[in-house]
Amino acid sequence: MRSQVHSSTQMAGEPTTMSRENLSRTERKDLTRASLVRAALHLIGEGRSFTSLGIREITREAGVVPNAFYRHFGNTDELGLALVAEMGQTLRRLLRQARQTGQAQDVDLLRRSVQVYQAYVKLNRLLFLFISSERSGGSRTLRVAIRHEVSHFTSEMAQDFRRMSDYSDLSTAHLQMICGLVVTTMLAAAPEMLDLPEDQPLLEAEMTETFVQQLRIVLLGAANWRPKANRVGSALHP
Amino acid sequence: MRSQVHSSTQMAGEPTTMSRENLSRTERKDLTRASLVRAALHLIGEGRSFTSLGIREITREAGVVPNAFYRHFGNTDELGLALVAEMGQTLRRLLRQARQTGQAQDVDLLRRSVQVYQAYVKLNRLLFLFISSERSGGSRTLRVAIRHEVSHFTSEMAQDFRRMSDYSDLSTAHLQMICGLVVTTMLAAAPEMLDLPEDQPLLEAEMTETFVQQLRIVLLGAANWRPKANRVGSALHP
DNA sequence: CGCAATTGTGTACAGTCGTGCACTGAATGT
DNA sequence: ACATTCAGTGCACGACTGTACACAATTGCG
């Protein structure tokens, strides 16, 4: 009942370029490693959740034999860590682009940033799908790795906030807290954007509007907010 | 190598009371059905993610034979829907309690509500673990069910907001948007609270403080916020 | 040049999975 | 009282899984 490809070694995933020659061994290795990562992402795109992916499933999609997996990762979690690392780079790129977009004097910085974000989410659909589901779903290892990456992202954003006049007199911890709120809102919006049907620009525009309003409220609240004296330790500010 | 329980039919999960007699047939059925649900929750508590749970796994934990599962659910997703329904009830209880807690004139309504919420999350640990991971992780069916339940919760909260003087002059859609932000923040906080080590009251207090501050910012922003004219359709308010 | 290292292959095994089918025994409706 | 319904059992099957082991081929270092 199943097609049972009779052992043709080629026809791998998609090596992006038809090249498999003139490459050093390490280059070849990194290439199939990348194809494993891509295979996992592709399966996520098909609706499978990363946690439930199996080694055989991934290697089949990547066009290699199951055992080859172990030449690159000890288990699926390690592959997940590779995906997390990729997400880290993506987030850094996003922040950089948002920064230079914001540098040009803009009438509506927030809205512009939201558009950049939205474009990024759509462009890196599978990656955001991955982190959305594994952020509180999968193995503990993966969760802490993602959380670490996200908090790093939050810190960078906090540094950007420091340069903005409305928030420059807040303590680092408070900036972190505020950016945490912003990031939470952003990450929560991602899966909703991804679940949207492709051919419904109205819904999308409506969602964007809601998203912009929410962030505006957060920023407005943050600008008007003054920390109260009673902190948790309450020993600060003697 | 495995213990191979030699077919003792009893020793089911934990029927909560040692009773299995003096019950009508439908009562017995609902009882094992409940034990299936409990089994799934228990497995979630062990660190497994619901999506990756198998029928055999669940029935084994529940102390019934695999086939018995089909007398209650057609597949694991249907069991998930039962869990979602339970979450709905839990959320409604939460809102009711927060409401009556808030009715007493309180110097700090928000902080009190946060404490109620925190207590609820801890009390219904497994349920919140479930929704946190399946909200953007599992099958589409489950996701939309959860999202539906959450939006219902948001609506109820919006109605409560309507009675508060600071927000009573906002449109329903705007209230929904604001409460959506609040709910997002709440739901994002849940998994972090649950991942916290039990014996670290300092960390927990710190997290609570951050959480309170974030919500305060949201509420402050919402109170000071006035919607701009350019809505998405822009045909309203002629 | 030649040998060691390493990437990917093929085969194999034990275990788990979902689920179909025939069955049992007790509660239920008449 | 009897026939029926039906929750739960037992067994079976085929498909799929992770991974251990031996092997092939080729690259890169001495």
XYZ file of C-alpha atoms (C1' of nucleotides) in Angstrom:
536
model
C 0.000 0.000 0.000
C 2.937 2.290 0.515
C 5.149 3.465 -2.301
C 8.334 1.861 -0.996
C 10.942 3.843 -2.891
C 13.288 1.122 -3.994
C 16.469 2.431 -2.485
C 17.481 5.275 -4.706
C 20.069 7.043 -2.653
C 19.592 10.477 -4.100
C 16.412 12.554 -4.175
C 17.254 14.052 -0.816
C 15.089 16.826 0.696
C 16.170 19.818 -1.296
C 19.877 20.572 -1.095
C 18.952 24.104 -2.148
C 21.528 23.820 -4.885
C 21.860 20.633 -6.890
C 25.473 20.470 -5.742
C 26.886 17.536 -3.849
C 30.364 17.566 -5.326
C 33.437 19.716 -5.010
C 32.796 19.963 -1.329
C 34.984 19.182 1.609
C 33.813 16.559 4.032
C 32.856 19.022 6.724
C 30.901 21.002 4.170
C 29.009 17.897 3.159
C 28.323 17.107 6.766
C 27.008 20.549 7.546
C 24.873 20.255 4.473
C 23.044 17.128 5.539
C 22.880 18.472 9.055
C 21.124 21.494 7.664
C 18.824 19.258 5.662
C 17.854 17.472 8.873
C 17.000 20.783 10.467
C 15.069 21.802 7.395
C 13.251 18.487 7.393
C 12.124 19.015 10.966
C 10.915 22.505 10.143
C 9.109 21.244 7.076
C 7.298 18.622 9.118
C 6.303 21.311 11.590
C 4.875 23.188 8.638
C 2.754 20.160 7.801
C 1.034 20.535 11.152
C 3.063 18.088 13.208
C 4.341 19.327 16.528
C 8.066 19.164 17.090
C 7.739 17.216 20.326
C 6.021 14.386 18.554
C 8.551 14.154 15.739
C 10.526 10.938 15.541
C 14.019 10.320 14.289
C 12.817 8.089 11.498
C 10.271 10.652 10.440
C 12.854 13.400 10.223
C 15.486 11.376 8.436
C 12.928 10.081 5.975
C 11.971 13.644 5.151
C 15.623 14.626 4.902
C 16.354 11.770 2.539
C 18.855 9.928 4.688
C 18.813 6.675 6.565
C 17.678 6.831 10.207
C 21.074 6.021 11.633
C 22.671 8.998 9.924
C 20.816 11.170 12.390
C 23.154 10.188 15.178
C 26.143 11.539 13.277
C 24.728 14.990 13.944
C 22.528 14.887 17.032
C 22.259 12.615 20.011
C 18.496 12.911 20.121
C 15.679 15.072 18.838
C 16.129 17.568 21.646
C 19.568 18.450 20.342
C 18.042 19.171 16.985
C 15.573 21.371 18.788
C 18.443 23.311 20.321
C 19.749 23.961 16.831
C 16.364 25.385 15.940
C 16.409 27.529 19.049
C 19.806 28.892 18.061
C 18.444 29.736 14.647
C 15.569 31.527 16.283
C 18.055 33.549 18.307
C 19.715 34.792 15.147
C 16.369 35.573 13.599
C 15.318 37.620 16.602
C 18.562 39.558 16.552
C 18.088 40.328 12.876
C 14.551 41.459 13.604
C 15.681 43.832 16.302
C 18.402 45.250 14.089
C 15.995 45.888 11.273
C 13.405 47.439 13.566
C 16.115 49.664 14.947
C 17.256 51.021 11.624
C 13.673 51.347 10.468
C 12.975 53.418 13.538
C 16.033 55.566 13.031
C 14.408 57.384 10.182
C 12.118 59.943 11.765
C 8.740 58.380 11.492
C 5.320 59.679 12.305
C 4.284 56.338 13.712
C 7.211 54.338 14.958
C 5.126 51.720 16.682
C 2.989 50.879 13.705
C 6.047 50.619 11.537
C 7.696 48.264 14.006
C 4.619 46.101 14.095
C 4.721 45.823 10.341
C 8.353 44.784 10.449
C 7.515 42.191 13.048
C 4.597 40.869 11.084
C 6.713 40.545 7.987
C 9.299 38.639 9.984
C 6.789 36.256 11.417
C 5.436 35.480 7.986
C 8.887 35.127 6.490
C 10.067 32.786 9.236
C 6.730 31.088 9.618
C 8.046 27.666 10.531
C 10.481 28.989 13.092
C 7.801 30.970 14.879
C 5.491 28.007 14.689
C 8.185 25.995 16.379
C 8.898 28.391 19.227
C 5.219 29.111 19.795
C 4.478 25.481 20.477
C 7.668 24.498 22.248
C 7.852 27.554 24.463
C 5.630 25.853 26.960
C 5.041 22.528 25.366
C 7.986 20.306 24.879
C 10.908 19.077 26.894
C 12.257 21.066 29.801
C 15.599 21.446 28.037
C 14.001 23.095 25.071
C 11.829 25.341 27.179
C 14.682 26.777 29.178
C 16.720 27.258 26.016
C 13.898 29.188 24.398
C 13.234 31.160 27.527
C 16.896 32.064 27.723
C 16.898 33.271 24.150
C 13.733 35.258 24.687
C 15.063 36.946 27.794
C 18.186 37.860 25.874
C 15.984 39.424 23.243
C 14.102 41.270 25.950
C 17.325 42.678 27.342
C 18.374 44.008 23.971
C 15.023 45.631 23.561
C 15.373 47.185 26.994
C 18.646 48.763 25.928
C 16.882 50.290 22.959
C 14.207 51.647 25.241
C 16.833 53.278 27.371
C 17.640 55.609 24.486
C 14.052 56.753 24.188
C 13.225 59.835 26.166
C 9.955 58.568 27.578
C 11.555 55.654 29.407
C 15.166 56.716 29.935
C 14.745 57.385 33.638
C 13.525 53.928 34.545
C 15.747 51.399 36.251
C 17.133 48.482 34.282
C 14.937 46.031 36.120
C 11.838 48.058 35.355
C 12.784 48.377 31.718
C 13.252 44.631 31.609
C 9.841 44.155 33.143
C 8.216 46.466 30.631
C 9.943 44.904 27.662
C 8.974 41.533 29.028
C 5.398 42.640 28.727
C 5.963 43.825 25.186
C 7.672 40.583 24.200
C 4.932 38.522 25.790
C 2.377 40.393 23.726
C 4.431 39.936 20.589
C 4.952 36.239 21.075
C 1.302 35.713 21.874
C 0.334 37.457 18.668
C 2.549 35.275 16.494
C 0.527 32.058 16.537
C -2.684 33.960 15.905
C -1.131 35.586 12.894
C 0.047 32.214 11.655
C -3.301 30.535 12.068
C -4.970 33.182 9.972
C -6.308 32.024 6.597
C -4.106 33.351 3.815
C -6.866 34.937 1.787
C -8.491 37.124 4.387
C -6.811 40.533 4.332
C -9.670 41.983 6.351
C -9.128 39.717 9.314
C -5.454 40.334 9.152
C -5.849 44.083 9.114
C -8.218 43.872 12.045
C -5.779 41.758 13.985
C -2.958 44.110 13.200
C -5.036 47.002 14.448
C -5.786 45.219 17.704
C -2.140 44.359 18.077
C -1.056 47.954 17.534
C -3.606 49.211 20.020
C -2.484 46.750 22.641
C 1.129 47.719 22.295
C 0.186 51.364 22.384
C -1.599 50.815 25.647
C 1.410 49.077 27.085
C 3.742 51.868 26.021
C 1.352 54.519 27.232
C 1.045 52.794 30.561
C 4.789 52.402 30.837
C 5.385 56.089 30.113
C 2.912 57.194 32.781
C 3.990 54.605 35.301
C 6.042 55.415 38.356
C 7.263 52.538 40.518
C 5.895 52.477 44.014
C 8.219 52.365 46.971
C 7.314 48.956 48.327
C 9.537 46.633 46.353
C 9.848 42.970 47.185
C 13.060 43.282 49.186
C 12.011 46.793 50.284
C 15.599 47.310 51.465
C 16.501 49.252 48.340
C 16.358 53.047 48.246
C 17.387 53.533 51.887
C 12.782 -7.025 32.366
C 9.380 -5.493 32.870
C 7.201 -6.314 35.798
C 4.354 -7.780 33.764
C 1.496 -7.474 36.221
C -0.113 -10.852 35.896
C -3.534 -9.735 34.929
C -5.082 -8.538 38.150
C -8.089 -6.639 36.986
C -8.346 -4.318 39.946
C -5.754 -1.803 41.171
C -7.182 0.856 38.909
C -5.870 4.431 38.953
C -7.378 5.882 42.087
C -11.160 5.836 42.143
C -10.927 8.591 44.757
C -13.216 6.534 46.925
C -12.803 2.783 47.174
C -16.338 2.439 45.867
C -17.197 0.455 42.799
C -20.454 -0.983 43.994
C -23.951 0.284 44.493
C -23.636 2.281 41.325
C -25.796 2.447 38.282
C -24.231 1.580 34.996
C -24.019 5.168 33.776
C -22.428 6.146 37.062
C -19.783 3.482 36.608
C -19.172 4.621 33.089
C -18.747 8.243 34.036
C -16.405 7.078 36.738
C -13.988 5.334 34.432
C -14.356 8.137 31.971
C -13.255 10.494 34.676
C -10.375 8.193 35.519
C -9.237 8.374 31.909
C -9.260 12.133 32.084
C -7.426 12.043 35.372
C -4.897 9.627 33.922
C -4.149 11.984 31.069
C -3.732 14.869 33.466
C -1.500 12.809 35.689
C 0.741 11.927 32.774
C 0.932 15.589 31.873
C 2.057 16.185 35.421
C 4.872 13.702 34.888
C 6.258 15.943 32.197
C 4.718 14.321 29.139
C 2.985 16.623 26.705
C -0.631 15.871 25.915
C -0.062 15.785 22.172
C 2.372 12.940 22.544
C 0.127 10.855 24.770
C -1.043 7.564 23.359
C -4.227 5.663 23.992
C -2.352 2.732 25.487
C -0.401 5.016 27.748
C -3.528 6.664 29.068
C -5.508 3.491 29.567
C -2.563 1.847 31.276
C -2.404 4.727 33.726
C -6.154 4.602 34.203
C -6.067 0.886 34.903
C -8.238 -0.253 32.028
C -7.599 -2.152 28.857
C -6.738 -0.052 25.773
C -9.932 -0.856 23.949
C -12.055 0.497 26.757
C -10.912 3.923 25.712
C -13.151 3.829 22.665
C -16.241 3.446 24.817
C -15.688 7.049 25.887
C -13.706 8.875 23.238
C -13.116 8.346 19.568
C -9.531 9.511 19.805
C -7.191 11.414 22.068
C -8.361 14.749 20.714
C -11.822 14.120 22.100
C -10.307 13.525 25.494
C -8.518 16.821 25.032
C -11.842 18.519 24.419
C -13.056 17.173 27.730
C -10.041 18.775 29.363
C -10.769 22.029 27.592
C -14.322 21.956 28.908
C -12.999 21.421 32.402
C -10.717 24.389 31.933
C -13.707 26.470 30.936
C -15.422 25.697 34.203
C -12.265 26.432 36.129
C -11.894 29.807 34.465
C -15.486 30.689 35.228
C -14.994 29.777 38.872
C -11.880 31.884 38.926
C -13.682 34.896 37.565
C -16.519 34.471 40.026
C -14.166 34.301 42.963
C -12.141 37.274 41.772
C -15.374 39.191 41.424
C -16.593 38.563 44.917
C -13.131 39.150 46.306
C -13.119 42.487 44.555
C -16.557 43.387 45.828
C -15.228 43.998 49.284
C -13.708 47.446 49.169
C -10.054 46.768 48.897
C -7.088 49.053 48.957
C -5.389 47.058 46.254
C -7.839 45.220 44.060
C -5.286 44.261 41.448
C -2.839 42.665 43.825
C -5.639 40.750 45.448
C -6.824 39.478 42.084
C -3.340 38.387 41.171
C -3.152 36.389 44.373
C -6.437 34.709 43.597
C -5.187 33.883 40.146
C -1.921 32.518 41.449
C -3.724 30.334 43.930
C -5.907 29.015 41.130
C -2.999 28.209 38.900
C -1.291 26.278 41.660
C -4.461 24.504 42.606
C -5.251 23.473 39.049
C -1.626 22.980 38.126
C -2.162 20.157 35.641
C -4.980 21.899 33.861
C -2.964 25.048 33.345
C -0.021 22.959 32.267
C -2.277 21.393 29.697
C -3.691 24.577 28.235
C -0.324 26.313 28.277
C 1.186 23.699 26.040
C -1.788 22.922 23.832
C -2.801 26.519 23.273
C -0.366 26.758 20.399
C 1.058 23.293 20.311
C -1.292 20.476 19.580
C -3.927 19.678 17.054
C -5.871 22.398 15.320
C -9.107 21.142 16.855
C -7.762 21.567 20.340
C -6.286 24.953 19.622
C -9.519 26.441 18.353
C -11.426 24.935 21.266
C -9.031 26.490 23.742
C -9.037 29.791 21.914
C -12.797 29.796 21.963
C -12.883 29.177 25.675
C -10.286 31.862 26.292
C -12.165 34.424 24.252
C -15.285 33.602 26.197
C -13.366 34.239 29.373
C -12.121 37.498 27.928
C -15.659 38.594 27.173
C -16.797 37.949 30.695
C -13.901 39.938 31.989
C -14.801 42.751 29.653
C -18.275 42.852 31.143
C -16.746 43.201 34.567
C -14.591 46.044 33.318
C -17.653 47.798 32.043
C -18.807 48.278 35.618
C -15.591 49.967 36.608
C -15.625 53.715 36.316
C -12.216 54.028 34.673
C -13.197 52.020 31.627
C -16.957 52.301 31.442
C -16.954 54.685 28.487
C -15.005 52.427 26.157
C -16.676 50.526 23.346
C -17.223 46.805 23.678
C -14.617 46.052 21.038
C -12.070 48.148 22.835
C -12.827 46.545 26.144
C -12.403 43.173 24.488
C -9.064 44.266 23.116
C -7.894 45.469 26.513
C -9.025 42.373 28.314
C -7.381 40.324 25.607
C -4.149 41.963 26.595
C -4.767 41.213 30.247
C -5.619 37.601 29.518
C -2.571 37.205 27.323
C -0.406 38.439 30.155
C -2.113 36.126 32.605
C -1.777 33.070 30.439
C 1.839 33.831 29.707
C 2.540 34.079 33.409
C 1.028 30.697 34.201
C 3.741 28.415 32.780
C 6.451 30.498 34.397
C 4.750 30.156 37.728
C 4.464 26.423 37.194
C 8.093 25.945 36.235
C 9.201 27.629 39.422
C 10.962 25.400 41.955
C 8.702 24.754 44.903
C 11.120 25.814 47.587
C 12.043 29.267 46.397
C 9.620 31.779 47.901
C 11.967 34.620 46.958
C 11.789 33.914 43.248
C 8.068 33.505 43.458
C 7.587 36.798 45.266
C 9.764 38.517 42.701
C 7.777 37.042 39.855
C 4.526 38.028 41.503
C 5.786 41.573 41.853
C 6.748 41.715 38.178
C 3.390 40.301 37.243
C 1.527 42.880 39.324
C 3.565 45.699 37.854
C 2.901 44.530 34.329
C -0.816 44.353 34.872
C -0.767 47.741 36.532
C 0.913 49.190 33.489
C -1.688 47.659 31.243
C -4.544 49.024 33.328
C -2.918 52.409 33.623
C -2.393 52.541 29.890
C -5.954 51.466 29.251
C -7.359 54.131 31.550
C -5.380 56.880 29.836
C -5.959 55.573 26.349
C -8.322 57.168 23.872
C -8.977 55.420 20.567
C -7.830 57.294 17.502
C -10.254 57.999 14.689
C -8.693 55.918 11.937
C -10.161 52.494 12.494
C -9.602 49.668 10.113
C -12.786 50.043 8.113
C -12.748 53.811 8.737
C -16.355 53.895 7.581
C -17.642 53.960 11.135
C -18.408 57.217 12.887
C -19.587 58.952 9.708
C 51.292 7.393 -0.544
C 48.655 4.923 2.579
C 46.278 4.549 6.737
C 42.919 6.222 10.025
C 38.884 8.722 10.630
C 34.372 9.545 9.678
C 29.859 9.931 7.067
C 26.276 7.429 5.435
C 24.206 2.596 4.455
C 21.865 -1.928 5.312
C 20.108 -5.229 8.305
C 18.131 -6.602 12.389
C 15.665 -6.745 16.795
C 12.767 -5.821 20.447
C 9.288 -2.946 21.821
C 5.151 0.122 21.354
C 1.489 1.708 19.027
C -3.627 1.937 17.236
C -7.365 -0.715 16.424
C -10.506 -4.673 14.682
C -13.172 -8.660 16.329
C -15.302 -11.888 19.297
C -16.465 -12.313 23.821
C -18.338 -11.857 28.921
C -21.072 -10.560 32.515
C -23.834 -7.484 34.807
C -27.260 -3.793 34.686
C -31.457 -2.353 32.220
C -36.106 -2.085 30.022
C -40.201 -4.679 29.049
C -38.557 -13.498 33.993
C -36.377 -12.888 30.023
C -34.031 -10.572 26.311
C -31.161 -6.812 25.322
C -27.776 -3.406 25.824
C -23.192 -2.242 26.543
C -18.811 -1.204 29.485
C -14.900 -3.645 29.761
C -11.788 -7.841 28.409
C -8.507 -10.669 25.608
C -6.155 -11.617 21.615
C -4.374 -10.602 17.300
C -2.350 -8.065 13.565
C 0.462 -4.995 10.974
C 2.820 -0.751 11.147
C 6.051 1.984 13.158
C 9.561 3.192 16.401
C 14.622 3.844 18.471
C 18.895 2.112 18.183
C 22.816 -1.444 18.069
C 26.132 -3.533 14.913
C 28.866 -4.380 10.918
C 30.049 -2.462 6.718
C 31.160 0.782 2.486
C 33.168 4.576 0.561
C 35.766 8.519 0.548
C 38.247 12.223 2.492
C 42.098 14.231 4.900
C 46.202 13.834 7.698
C 50.669 11.664 8.825
